[in-house]
Amino acid sequence: MQTTATPTHCPYCALQCGMNLTPTPDGTVEVSERADFPVNRGALCGKGRTSAAVLARNVRLTSPLVRDEGGALVPASWDEALERIAAGLHRTRAEYGPDAVGVFGGGGLTNEKAYTLGKFARVVLGTSQIDYNGRFCMSSAAAAGIKAFGLDRGLPFPLEDIPKSGCVILVGSNLAETMPPSLRFFTELKENGGTLIVIDPRRTKTAEQADLHLAPRPGTDLALALGLLHLVIAEGRVDEEYVRERTTGWEDARAAAMAHWPEYVERITGVSVPQLREVVRLFCEPESAMVLTARGPEQQSKGTDTVGAWINLCLATGRAGRPRSGYGCLTGQGNGQGGREHGQKADQLPGYRKLDDPAARAHVAEVWGVDPDSLPGPGRSAYELLDALGTDIRSLLLMASNPLVSAPRAAHIEERIRSLDFLAVCDVVLSETAELADVVLPVTQWAEETGTTTNLEGRVLLRRRAITPPDGIRSDLEVLHELAARLGVEKGFPTDPEEVFEELRRASAGGAADYSGITYRRLAEENGVFWPCPAAVEPTGGGGGAVPGGETQAGGAVPDGEGPAASTLPDGKGPAAGTLADGEEPAVHPGTPRLFLDRFATPDGRARFVPVSHRANAEEPDEEYPVLLTTGRVVAQYQSGAQTRRVAELNAAAPGPFVELHPRLAARLGAAEGDPVAVVSRRGRAVAPARITHAIRPDTVFMPFHWPGEGRANTLTNPALDPTSRMPEFKACAVRLEAVER
């Protein structure tokens, strides 16, 4: 038995912390520190430390399950289970057409799996109906980034740049609980003399670390950002030279911001004018500054505009595309970034290509060996796909997601899933969604397979297989290979992850998310590579060249297949690394840790201001529902909790849901600490114990969303969608509270 340590990465959040895994003689797996990985330098949160617990046979699935005539899920052979899935999908396609089959993926799938799942949907099933739960993560930030910069990558710089900045505004992120190892970067920021400003309706553990905490009313982040920009303009703090030389659209954005004067913003947000002025001072006085957003401003029906307003603040002050400065998004899921880059999102093809772009379709179709016209067009977004189950979509193949807990208006989504003609689920555990399936397939976990993920920095990483999976377990790649063969496609779906990655490299070449210069060997030797990374640095400017050391690098890619722009050395000191002398071979591209320092990924190289204006939440409080509900995570659980709720240590720390409310609200309700409280919205009712604290606004309640059952927070949430990103409004809905007799 192998007893040496295997360096790999955590299966949970987008930090993708480095860890070592060592099999032990008693059959368990030991997780230990891996100090060489720069993101966490060995530090692990409780979820990471206990991640190997889900590998135990008594925790995870070890056999395919099929539903018998009595309605129970019973063990079955792989042949029987795969035949049932193939027959169910074929039957639906034959009777209702290819778009009657849906595919739903997950941000926890490796790049290889996400790529293959998208290819399977479009080549084997011929369906346009594919999306993934990452739509619920950072789609609004992605949409805003593409509008402003021409490119979406969570962070355009490494985490190591944060402590070197003069000021960081952290909007709607409780990273002390959601990404604990990252908190050290912000601690170091303060130790270096920088300032941390946290914006959150709750005084979270992260807010307690801040030099300044603002607690706006949920859903008013857009007005807040516009009010700050108004003050920047009024106080003469606009970087006029930067705006003139590196941006377009300023006048319209300026006019929109000037309509949001400070007193007006104070009435909307509850943040005082002196606090607004203090934020502007702290943000503008240092030489460098950053704005980082997370789910708070993004999970709104106006999330794209909200993020756009924060980007406008960065552009007006000359922060974006400069060292130790800029706008970034703190991606949530483990492979939320890579998961959407390579084809499991409704409107995208590998390399972050658009599905409705003829050139993109032609390129990917050539790699896949199919006719471009055979590829379906864009399909429904995640919530819209789930909402269509049982009507337009009759069968669903679901991988690595648990929408019965994680989707908004969850009771309705549960009804939709129950109404399907056929449901097949691939997962490592029997999730609440898997319990409703006709067939459940047990698949390998992160420690049992090799594959790549892309963390929140855009750093592509190699997860290594550390242990052999139990008998009876197969990988998702093997599942898709077998299903493709049973549905008449014998070739094109390899089971070896490195072979899949080599095809992904070709499919992504020339796209915005260009991985063509990345190999498994490089990932192992270099501890990850930042995209874009073309296959080679081309002469005289092709390939997005970077200078040695990565201190100034080109910004992404430009449209129409032109490839990334050339880089230049600081202060015009000489040619970029991309320039070759006669007879030289193209150099290996070093990857791109820092984007936009030379140009933005737009046709003219300039960032675009997008004019936006405040608008209310899709659902505001009224007499019947007078309180706002916002949702989020706790440190000991992860996402829908399908895996972490099976770990004893984590359950001891966070055993169940709760309702966090202010003492004044509790007094009006007559509720004491621990009393059951019902939270009721227009979509349903949830019950959980009261947690009474001054750390939340009196007009707001908070519930974590990790649990099913009567405490399911997403029973309440509003599926109102952002018009651009199609992100649901998880962060604000109107509710009332009721006392519960026990």
XYZ file of C-alpha atoms in Angstrom:
742
model
C 0.000 0.000 0.000
C 1.201 3.496 -0.802
C 2.210 5.302 2.398
C 3.945 8.380 0.989
C 2.327 11.802 0.983
C 0.709 13.049 -2.215
C 0.577 16.828 -2.716
C -2.887 17.903 -3.832
C -5.623 20.476 -3.144
C -8.686 20.794 -0.919
C -12.034 19.758 -2.467
C -13.980 22.716 -1.119
C -13.763 26.490 -1.749
C -12.077 28.466 -4.518
C -8.871 28.995 -2.561
C -8.064 25.367 -3.454
C -5.649 25.229 -0.524
C -2.650 22.968 -0.887
C -2.564 19.855 1.316
C -0.781 16.524 1.569
C -2.686 13.230 1.712
C -1.115 10.100 3.207
C -2.844 6.692 3.379
C -2.496 5.058 6.793
C -2.243 1.348 7.687
C -5.745 1.379 9.193
C -7.250 2.359 5.842
C -7.899 6.015 6.598
C -6.259 9.041 4.982
C -4.242 11.616 6.878
C -4.466 15.272 5.830
C -1.373 17.341 6.590
C 0.013 20.781 5.879
C 1.596 21.643 2.567
C 3.583 24.792 3.179
C 4.868 25.212 -0.389
C 1.545 26.365 -1.856
C 1.415 30.184 -1.730
C -2.344 30.564 -1.319
C -2.528 28.973 2.135
C 1.109 28.236 3.095
C -0.027 25.141 4.937
C -2.972 26.659 6.795
C -6.261 24.727 6.542
C -9.723 25.468 7.863
C -11.809 22.865 9.673
C -13.435 21.729 6.435
C -10.058 21.150 4.814
C -8.627 19.347 7.840
C -11.590 16.955 7.942
C -12.050 16.550 4.186
C -10.797 12.953 4.192
C -13.707 11.900 6.425
C -16.025 11.854 3.398
C -13.793 9.210 1.792
C -14.936 6.613 4.341
C -17.052 3.773 2.966
C -19.752 4.285 5.582
C -20.173 7.931 4.492
C -20.093 7.786 0.712
C -21.910 5.870 -1.988
C -20.256 2.587 -3.007
C -22.766 1.030 -5.430
C -25.102 2.215 -8.177
C -28.698 2.548 -7.036
C -31.852 2.121 -9.113
C -35.475 2.621 -8.156
C -37.390 -0.634 -7.911
C -41.076 -1.272 -8.579
C -41.895 -0.451 -4.981
C -40.272 2.972 -5.270
C -37.165 2.226 -3.206
C -33.581 2.845 -4.291
C -31.770 -0.496 -4.316
C -28.216 -1.553 -5.289
C -27.659 -2.554 -8.905
C -24.839 -3.442 -11.247
C -23.113 -0.771 -13.284
C -24.405 -2.302 -16.516
C -28.003 -2.157 -15.323
C -27.649 1.402 -14.021
C -25.965 2.710 -17.184
C -28.487 0.956 -19.422
C -31.348 2.530 -17.482
C -29.848 6.001 -17.881
C -29.131 5.544 -21.593
C -32.634 4.200 -22.165
C -34.249 7.030 -20.212
C -32.351 9.746 -22.082
C -32.913 8.057 -25.449
C -36.618 7.626 -24.813
C -37.055 11.315 -23.996
C -35.079 12.460 -27.042
C -37.045 10.171 -29.316
C -40.438 11.250 -28.000
C -39.936 14.961 -27.304
C -36.713 16.014 -29.057
C -33.172 16.699 -27.779
C -34.058 19.855 -25.838
C -36.397 17.795 -23.646
C -33.222 16.395 -22.028
C -31.497 18.660 -19.502
C -27.993 18.540 -18.060
C -27.063 20.250 -14.790
C -23.454 20.401 -13.633
C -21.504 21.739 -10.683
C -18.726 24.131 -9.733
C -16.998 21.254 -7.963
C -16.310 19.349 -11.192
C -12.744 19.443 -12.458
C -11.988 21.263 -15.706
C -11.789 17.916 -17.469
C -15.234 16.853 -16.230
C -16.870 20.228 -16.939
C -15.414 20.189 -20.445
C -16.572 16.628 -21.112
C -20.039 17.253 -19.675
C -20.552 20.222 -22.008
C -19.305 18.212 -24.966
C -21.553 15.273 -24.022
C -24.628 17.516 -23.836
C -24.010 19.131 -27.218
C -22.486 16.258 -29.215
C -24.181 13.144 -27.812
C -27.510 14.502 -26.585
C -27.713 17.445 -28.983
C -29.374 19.519 -26.269
C -29.031 23.216 -25.588
C -30.387 22.722 -22.064
C -27.225 22.663 -19.961
C -26.144 24.929 -17.132
C -24.557 24.549 -13.694
C -24.807 25.720 -10.117
C -21.960 28.172 -10.631
C -24.612 30.428 -12.150
C -25.589 30.988 -8.490
C -22.022 31.913 -7.541
C -20.351 34.775 -9.422
C -22.208 35.159 -12.705
C -23.057 38.802 -12.003
C -19.421 39.662 -11.374
C -18.486 37.795 -14.547
C -21.015 39.743 -16.607
C -19.881 43.073 -15.168
C -16.220 42.219 -15.716
C -16.816 41.359 -19.354
C -18.724 44.614 -19.895
C -15.986 46.721 -18.316
C -12.759 44.872 -19.052
C -13.644 42.498 -21.897
C -12.646 39.520 -19.746
C -13.863 37.658 -16.681
C -11.345 36.228 -14.238
C -12.171 36.268 -10.541
C -9.038 38.066 -9.391
C -6.869 39.806 -12.006
C -3.929 39.542 -9.619
C -2.622 36.960 -7.118
C -3.800 37.023 -3.520
C -0.249 37.909 -2.534
C -0.816 41.431 -3.934
C -3.523 42.228 -1.357
C -1.170 42.952 1.589
C 0.818 45.339 -0.633
C -2.186 47.561 -1.362
C -2.984 50.765 0.510
C -6.686 50.081 1.016
C -9.100 47.228 0.330
C -12.883 47.577 0.260
C -14.414 44.153 0.850
C -18.061 44.135 -0.251
C -20.442 41.401 0.917
C -17.858 38.810 1.915
C -17.438 37.026 5.224
C -14.185 35.344 4.259
C -13.231 34.738 7.886
C -15.890 32.003 7.749
C -16.113 31.144 4.054
C -12.356 31.173 3.267
C -10.535 31.310 6.621
C -6.976 30.781 5.303
C -7.335 33.902 3.135
C -7.843 36.158 6.147
C -4.087 36.341 6.690
C -3.693 38.413 3.519
C -5.945 41.060 5.055
C -4.204 40.815 8.417
C -0.913 41.426 6.631
C -2.517 44.344 4.782
C -3.206 46.039 8.114
C 0.234 45.135 9.480
C 1.743 46.862 6.443
C -0.210 50.039 7.186
C -3.069 49.427 4.754
C -6.740 49.894 5.539
C -9.520 47.300 5.428
C -13.109 48.469 4.872
C -15.851 45.832 5.139
C -19.372 46.377 3.802
C -21.941 43.919 5.166
C -25.388 44.198 6.805
C -24.009 41.998 9.599
C -21.044 42.576 11.863
C -19.417 39.293 10.888
C -16.111 37.883 12.049
C -14.613 39.515 8.974
C -16.187 42.878 9.778
C -14.678 42.687 13.257
C -11.233 42.770 11.622
C -12.006 45.938 9.649
C -10.776 49.458 10.261
C -14.205 50.607 9.120
C -17.414 48.578 8.871
C -20.466 49.825 6.979
C -23.785 48.005 7.489
C -26.058 48.974 4.586
C -29.579 47.699 4.169
C -29.529 44.465 2.078
C -29.822 45.144 -1.640
C -28.539 48.736 -1.509
C -24.895 48.145 -2.459
C -25.557 49.716 -5.870
C -26.691 52.995 -4.330
C -23.742 52.898 -1.934
C -21.181 52.546 -4.727
C -22.847 55.334 -6.714
C -22.833 57.604 -3.671
C -19.107 57.015 -3.203
C -18.459 57.823 -6.867
C -20.540 61.000 -6.508
C -18.273 62.112 -3.653
C -15.128 61.204 -5.610
C -16.322 63.538 -8.360
C -17.503 66.298 -6.020
C -14.256 66.276 -4.043
C -12.071 66.409 -7.161
C -10.550 62.957 -6.642
C -11.084 61.622 -10.188
C -7.845 60.525 -11.891
C -8.504 62.573 -15.017
C -5.380 61.457 -16.873
C -6.142 57.780 -16.328
C -9.782 58.231 -17.338
C -8.702 60.047 -20.498
C -5.997 57.571 -21.534
C -7.350 54.184 -20.429
C -11.166 54.311 -20.442
C -14.247 55.154 -22.488
C -17.808 56.112 -21.508
C -16.928 58.331 -18.552
C -19.370 61.167 -19.199
C -22.466 58.951 -19.097
C -21.271 57.127 -15.978
C -20.426 60.457 -14.353
C -23.900 61.821 -15.030
C -25.514 58.696 -13.544
C -23.399 58.936 -10.393
C -24.127 62.627 -9.876
C -27.836 61.792 -9.517
C -26.960 59.871 -6.315
C -26.061 62.654 -3.872
C -24.858 61.629 -0.392
C -28.013 62.452 1.589
C -30.140 60.495 -0.890
C -27.790 57.514 -0.590
C -27.875 57.773 3.202
C -31.684 57.459 3.151
C -31.519 54.402 0.870
C -28.666 52.537 2.539
C -28.701 53.634 6.159
C -24.997 54.519 5.867
C -24.296 58.029 7.140
C -22.809 60.774 4.995
C -19.728 61.115 7.274
C -19.076 57.382 6.818
C -19.375 57.751 3.048
C -16.852 60.596 3.098
C -14.486 58.582 5.271
C -14.573 55.653 2.822
C -13.705 57.976 -0.052
C -10.797 59.445 1.903
C -9.400 56.069 2.917
C -9.784 54.667 -0.601
C -8.399 57.615 -2.550
C -5.460 58.809 -0.454
C -3.140 55.769 -0.812
C -1.194 55.195 -4.002
C -2.957 51.849 -4.503
C -6.351 50.404 -3.574
C -8.669 47.500 -4.386
C -12.367 46.629 -4.360
C -13.216 42.950 -3.850
C -16.802 41.718 -4.086
C -18.439 38.435 -3.163
C -21.955 37.062 -3.082
C -23.444 39.985 -1.140
C -23.629 42.478 -4.019
C -23.696 39.791 -6.711
C -26.667 37.621 -5.670
C -29.179 40.335 -6.466
C -31.604 40.947 -9.303
C -29.403 43.959 -10.106
C -26.098 42.241 -9.318
C -24.436 42.994 -12.661
C -25.141 46.722 -12.320
C -24.063 46.640 -8.673
C -20.679 45.146 -9.493
C -20.454 47.549 -12.434
C -20.846 50.486 -10.053
C -17.933 49.261 -7.931
C -15.846 48.805 -11.073
C -16.725 52.383 -12.090
C -15.379 53.570 -8.730
C -12.103 51.763 -9.435
C -11.856 53.195 -12.949
C -12.645 56.784 -11.922
C -9.897 56.688 -9.302
C -7.365 55.068 -11.644
C -7.171 51.828 -9.692
C -7.865 49.116 -12.290
C -4.947 47.755 -14.289
C -2.303 49.202 -12.004
C 0.053 47.417 -9.589
C -1.473 46.404 -6.247
C -4.794 47.886 -7.345
C -7.980 46.910 -9.130
C -11.323 45.203 -8.953
C -11.638 41.510 -8.158
C -14.284 38.927 -7.317
C -13.832 36.331 -4.585
C -15.131 33.211 -6.328
C -16.931 30.783 -4.024
C -16.971 27.211 -5.348
C -13.841 25.116 -5.717
C -13.822 25.247 -9.521
C -16.405 27.957 -10.041
C -13.931 29.767 -12.300
C -12.808 26.871 -14.473
C -16.232 25.275 -14.363
C -17.741 28.015 -16.491
C -14.769 28.522 -18.788
C -14.978 25.221 -20.609
C -18.527 24.510 -21.624
C -21.022 23.533 -18.928
C -22.580 27.007 -18.896
C -25.646 27.542 -21.103
C -24.077 30.079 -23.451
C -20.405 29.123 -23.540
C -17.956 26.833 -25.292
C -14.460 25.873 -24.101
C -11.965 28.694 -23.706
C -14.720 31.060 -22.589
C -15.965 31.265 -26.162
C -19.539 32.364 -26.841
C -21.850 29.696 -28.195
C -23.526 32.121 -30.599
C -20.200 33.221 -32.168
C -19.776 31.460 -35.579
C -15.974 31.560 -35.342
C -16.050 30.032 -31.871
C -18.438 27.292 -33.003
C -16.226 26.498 -35.993
C -13.076 26.269 -33.871
C -14.561 23.974 -31.220
C -16.448 21.869 -33.781
C -13.173 21.204 -35.589
C -11.560 19.998 -32.354
C -14.585 17.797 -31.677
C -14.789 16.512 -35.241
C -18.385 17.588 -35.795
C -20.263 19.964 -38.085
C -20.569 23.438 -36.491
C -24.216 23.520 -37.551
C -24.875 20.429 -35.436
C -24.066 22.280 -32.226
C -27.189 23.605 -30.482
C -27.465 27.266 -29.544
C -27.567 28.824 -26.069
C -29.991 27.300 -23.582
C -31.687 28.270 -20.337
C -29.836 29.597 -17.309
C -29.686 27.478 -14.143
C -32.880 28.582 -12.407
C -34.817 28.762 -15.662
C -33.671 25.244 -16.522
C -34.754 23.922 -13.126
C -38.071 25.762 -13.400
C -38.743 24.017 -16.757
C -38.298 20.500 -15.358
C -41.292 18.261 -15.868
C -42.718 20.471 -18.626
C -40.352 21.422 -21.442
C -37.537 19.337 -19.943
C -38.646 15.778 -19.207
C -35.363 14.054 -18.248
C -32.327 15.365 -16.378
C -28.735 14.210 -15.970
C -27.303 15.912 -12.876
C -23.690 15.889 -11.676
C -22.206 17.306 -8.469
C -25.094 19.534 -7.449
C -27.888 19.495 -4.879
C -30.534 22.006 -6.027
C -33.137 20.757 -3.538
C -31.126 22.696 -0.954
C -29.187 25.259 -2.990
C -31.735 26.624 -5.492
C -33.977 29.605 -4.722
C -37.678 28.919 -4.185
C -36.496 25.426 -3.292
C -39.898 23.895 -2.511
C -41.018 24.760 -6.037
C -37.823 23.316 -7.508
C -38.397 20.136 -5.488
C -41.853 19.848 -7.072
C -40.322 20.360 -10.527
C -37.723 17.641 -9.933
C -40.359 15.215 -8.644
C -42.383 15.805 -11.836
C -39.587 14.620 -14.158
C -40.089 11.525 -16.276
C -36.514 10.488 -15.504
C -33.686 11.726 -13.234
C -30.120 10.401 -13.087
C -27.623 11.730 -10.527
C -23.868 11.251 -10.259
C -22.498 12.093 -6.807
C -20.207 10.927 -4.046
C -22.975 10.907 -1.416
C -26.726 10.375 -1.413
C -27.748 14.038 -1.429
C -31.317 15.234 -0.973
C -31.614 15.560 -4.748
C -30.107 12.115 -5.353
C -32.738 10.617 -3.053
C -35.351 11.515 -5.699
C -33.453 10.006 -8.639
C -34.372 7.016 -10.755
C -30.688 6.081 -10.962
C -27.792 7.199 -8.746
C -24.184 6.557 -9.754
C -21.363 6.598 -7.168
C -18.357 8.479 -8.522
C -14.794 9.144 -7.453
C -13.800 12.032 -5.197
C -10.931 14.486 -5.379
C -8.456 12.251 -3.543
C -9.248 9.296 -5.811
C -8.672 10.950 -9.182
C -6.368 13.297 -11.039
C -7.628 16.471 -12.670
C -7.280 20.234 -12.814
C -9.157 23.076 -11.182
C -8.834 26.848 -11.508
C -8.854 28.820 -8.286
C -10.159 32.328 -7.621
C -6.891 33.886 -8.862
C -7.128 32.198 -12.281
C -4.357 29.822 -11.202
C -4.820 26.433 -12.895
C -3.890 23.656 -10.447
C -3.276 19.925 -10.567
C -5.147 17.722 -8.128
C -3.378 14.380 -7.879
C -4.815 10.958 -7.184
C -3.628 9.929 -3.720
C -5.599 6.736 -3.050
C -7.389 4.001 -4.953
C -11.172 4.314 -4.863
C -13.205 1.442 -3.408
C -14.406 -1.293 -5.721
C -17.602 -0.335 -7.480
C -16.730 3.357 -7.888
C -16.129 4.932 -11.300
C -15.123 8.413 -12.373
C -17.487 10.885 -14.030
C -15.326 10.619 -17.150
C -15.922 6.858 -17.255
C -19.655 7.447 -16.799
C -19.813 9.875 -19.731
C -17.690 7.551 -21.873
C -20.034 4.621 -21.200
C -23.204 6.664 -21.746
C -21.860 8.127 -24.990
C -21.121 4.640 -26.303
C -24.580 3.391 -25.344
C -26.110 6.384 -27.128
C -24.197 5.710 -30.325
C -21.018 7.827 -29.985
C -18.119 5.412 -29.671
C -15.222 7.890 -29.855
C -14.360 11.292 -28.468
C -14.952 10.675 -24.771
C -11.686 9.440 -23.235
C -11.532 8.352 -19.616
C -7.958 9.472 -18.941
C -8.049 13.021 -17.482
C -4.722 14.060 -19.014
C -5.961 13.025 -22.453
C -9.080 15.108 -21.889
C -6.943 18.053 -20.781
C -4.847 17.833 -23.946
C -8.049 18.174 -25.975
C -9.224 21.010 -23.735
C -5.952 22.818 -24.479
C -6.668 22.677 -28.207
C -10.292 23.705 -27.761
C -9.348 26.702 -25.600
C -6.491 27.887 -27.847
C -7.028 31.470 -28.928
C -10.012 31.942 -26.617
C -10.248 34.390 -23.762
C -9.433 31.608 -21.277
C -6.522 30.177 -23.248
C -5.043 27.077 -21.560
C -3.109 25.860 -24.594
C 0.290 26.506 -23.031
C -0.534 24.625 -19.827
C 0.413 20.976 -19.343
C 0.155 18.554 -16.444
C 3.940 18.588 -16.211
C 4.038 22.370 -15.898
C 1.303 22.370 -13.289
C 3.247 19.869 -11.194
C 6.576 21.658 -11.584
C 5.347 25.246 -11.213
C 2.684 24.831 -8.533
C 0.029 26.077 -10.939
C -0.073 28.366 -13.991
C -2.204 31.470 -14.441
C -4.352 31.802 -17.552
C -4.346 33.142 -20.209
C -1.379 31.029 -21.179
C -1.041 30.480 -24.954
C 0.977 27.570 -26.284
C 4.030 29.758 -26.909
C 5.120 33.369 -26.856
C 4.871 34.403 -30.481
C 7.203 36.891 -32.221
C 6.379 40.619 -32.129
C 3.428 40.558 -29.849
C 1.386 37.367 -30.162
C 0.401 35.400 -27.119
C -0.049 38.037 -24.463
C 3.629 38.056 -23.583
C 4.863 38.525 -20.057
C 8.110 39.763 -18.653
C 10.166 37.504 -16.417
C 8.894 37.625 -12.866
C 5.386 38.418 -13.966
C 5.322 41.980 -12.666
C 3.727 43.443 -15.783
C 1.647 41.325 -18.065
C -0.840 41.793 -20.808
C -4.551 41.841 -20.291
C -6.316 38.771 -21.495
C -7.529 38.500 -25.061
C -9.246 40.621 -27.672
C -12.212 39.530 -29.797
C -12.257 38.070 -33.291
C -9.505 35.577 -32.644
C -6.729 38.166 -32.666
C -5.190 36.711 -29.525
C -3.937 38.516 -26.429
C -2.156 41.810 -26.842
C 1.582 42.172 -26.600
C 3.142 43.080 -23.296
C 5.752 45.729 -22.739
C 8.372 46.146 -20.066
C 7.941 48.815 -17.390
C 8.606 52.409 -18.448
C 9.228 51.408 -22.048
C 12.568 49.782 -21.258
C 12.518 47.356 -24.131
C 10.659 44.690 -26.073
C 8.317 42.235 -24.476
C 9.251 38.655 -23.792
C 7.285 37.796 -26.916
C 9.852 39.278 -29.307
C 12.191 36.640 -30.771
C 15.553 37.087 -32.418
C 16.262 35.409 -35.750
C 16.473 31.645 -35.390
C 15.076 31.543 -31.873
C 12.360 29.082 -30.926
C 9.128 30.423 -29.418
C 9.461 30.637 -25.647
C 7.163 28.899 -23.231
C 4.533 31.368 -22.102
C 4.892 31.973 -18.345
C 1.194 32.491 -17.713
C -0.461 35.726 -16.646
C -0.691 36.358 -12.896
C -1.568 40.029 -13.393
C -4.032 41.209 -15.998
C -4.644 44.577 -17.631
C -1.413 46.370 -16.682
C -0.721 47.182 -20.341
C -4.217 47.151 -21.820
C -7.674 45.834 -21.153
C -9.123 42.924 -23.113
C -11.330 45.112 -25.281
C -10.916 45.892 -29.006
C -9.354 49.292 -28.269
C -7.564 48.195 -25.090
C -9.574 50.614 -22.943
C -11.825 49.792 -20.010
C -15.465 50.755 -20.431
C -17.484 52.719 -17.905
C -21.059 51.405 -17.823
C -23.636 53.938 -16.569
C -25.897 52.429 -13.882
C -28.534 53.752 -11.491
C -29.949 52.479 -8.220
C -33.150 50.482 -8.251
C -35.005 48.711 -5.475
C -34.936 45.031 -4.631
C -37.319 42.908 -6.669
C -39.268 42.429 -3.446
C -39.321 45.143 -0.782
C -40.849 44.869 2.721
C -44.490 45.828 3.222
C -47.087 45.527 5.973
C -47.512 41.794 5.461
C -43.788 41.007 5.078
C -41.990 43.825 6.952
C -38.465 42.398 7.344
C -35.649 41.622 4.916
C -34.047 38.164 4.851
C -30.480 37.660 3.704
C -28.664 34.322 3.514
C -25.097 33.033 3.639
C -22.697 30.470 5.025
C -21.121 29.436 8.330
C -17.541 28.352 8.821
C -18.169 24.666 9.549
C -20.419 23.872 6.570
C -20.042 24.208 2.810
C -22.667 25.047 0.165
C -25.672 22.665 0.368
C -23.870 20.680 3.087
C -24.216 17.404 1.197
C -20.679 16.418 2.192
C -19.841 18.512 5.256
C -23.061 17.508 7.059
C -21.634 13.963 7.077
C -18.557 14.963 9.134
C -19.039 14.616 12.898
C -16.585 17.364 13.868
C -18.237 19.876 11.541
C -21.736 18.950 12.688
C -20.677 19.428 16.297
C -19.557 22.959 15.422
C -22.626 23.780 13.291
C -25.391 21.249 13.951
C -28.270 22.992 12.202
C -29.898 26.123 10.837
C -30.718 29.239 12.843
C -32.342 32.637 12.461
C -30.089 35.539 13.389
C -32.063 38.591 14.524
C -31.522 41.830 16.423
C -32.675 42.070 20.087
C -35.263 44.724 19.183
C -36.832 42.444 16.594
C -36.705 39.516 19.009
C -38.409 41.589 21.712
C -41.254 42.539 19.369
C -41.681 38.863 18.532
C -41.330 37.741 22.158
C -38.541 35.336 21.216
C -35.666 34.329 23.489
C -32.333 32.818 22.500
C -32.902 29.330 21.082
C -36.660 29.655 20.708
C -38.041 28.312 17.428
C -38.894 31.108 15.019
C -40.823 30.794 11.769
C -39.641 32.894 8.836
C -42.341 33.227 6.191
C -42.044 34.618 2.657
C -44.374 34.572 -0.309
C -42.775 31.271 -1.327
C -42.878 29.277 1.868
C -42.069 28.867 5.552
C -38.895 27.855 7.389
C -38.440 27.232 11.116
C -35.170 27.430 13.055
C -33.892 28.464 16.512
C -33.406 32.162 17.221
C -29.876 33.496 17.545
C -30.168 36.990 19.035
C -27.326 39.432 18.404
C -26.521 43.125 18.023
C -24.353 42.136 15.028
C -27.240 42.449 12.569
C -29.447 45.349 11.512
C -32.835 45.583 13.305
C -34.672 45.458 9.958
C -32.880 42.311 8.742
C -32.676 38.609 9.588
C -30.045 36.133 8.440
C -30.242 32.388 7.796
C -27.481 30.018 6.622
C -28.509 27.883 3.637
C -26.694 24.578 4.270
C -29.614 22.496 5.572
C -32.696 20.767 4.126
C -35.968 20.194 5.929
C -38.004 22.755 7.831
C -34.970 25.008 8.303
C -34.209 25.211 4.570
C -33.439 28.891 3.951
C -33.904 28.610 0.202
C -37.546 27.694 0.678
C -37.909 31.444 1.242
C -35.577 33.063 -1.282
C -36.707 34.948 -4.360
C -35.821 33.616 -7.854
C -36.085 37.108 -9.398
C -33.282 37.112 -12.004
C -30.684 39.674 -12.981
C -31.499 40.557 -16.606
C -27.902 40.073 -17.740
C -26.348 37.345 -15.584
C -29.603 35.480 -14.750
C -28.446 35.366 -11.132
C -31.308 34.887 -8.644
C -31.826 37.359 -5.798
C -30.666 35.211 -2.891
C -29.553 38.155 -0.752
C -32.787 40.077 -0.194
C -36.423 39.068 0.101
C -39.343 40.243 2.216
C -40.379 38.031 5.143
C -42.349 38.093 8.375
C -41.484 36.365 11.636
C -43.811 34.233 13.717
C -43.394 32.672 17.127
C -43.643 28.880 17.142
C -45.120 26.763 19.915
C -43.198 23.577 20.694
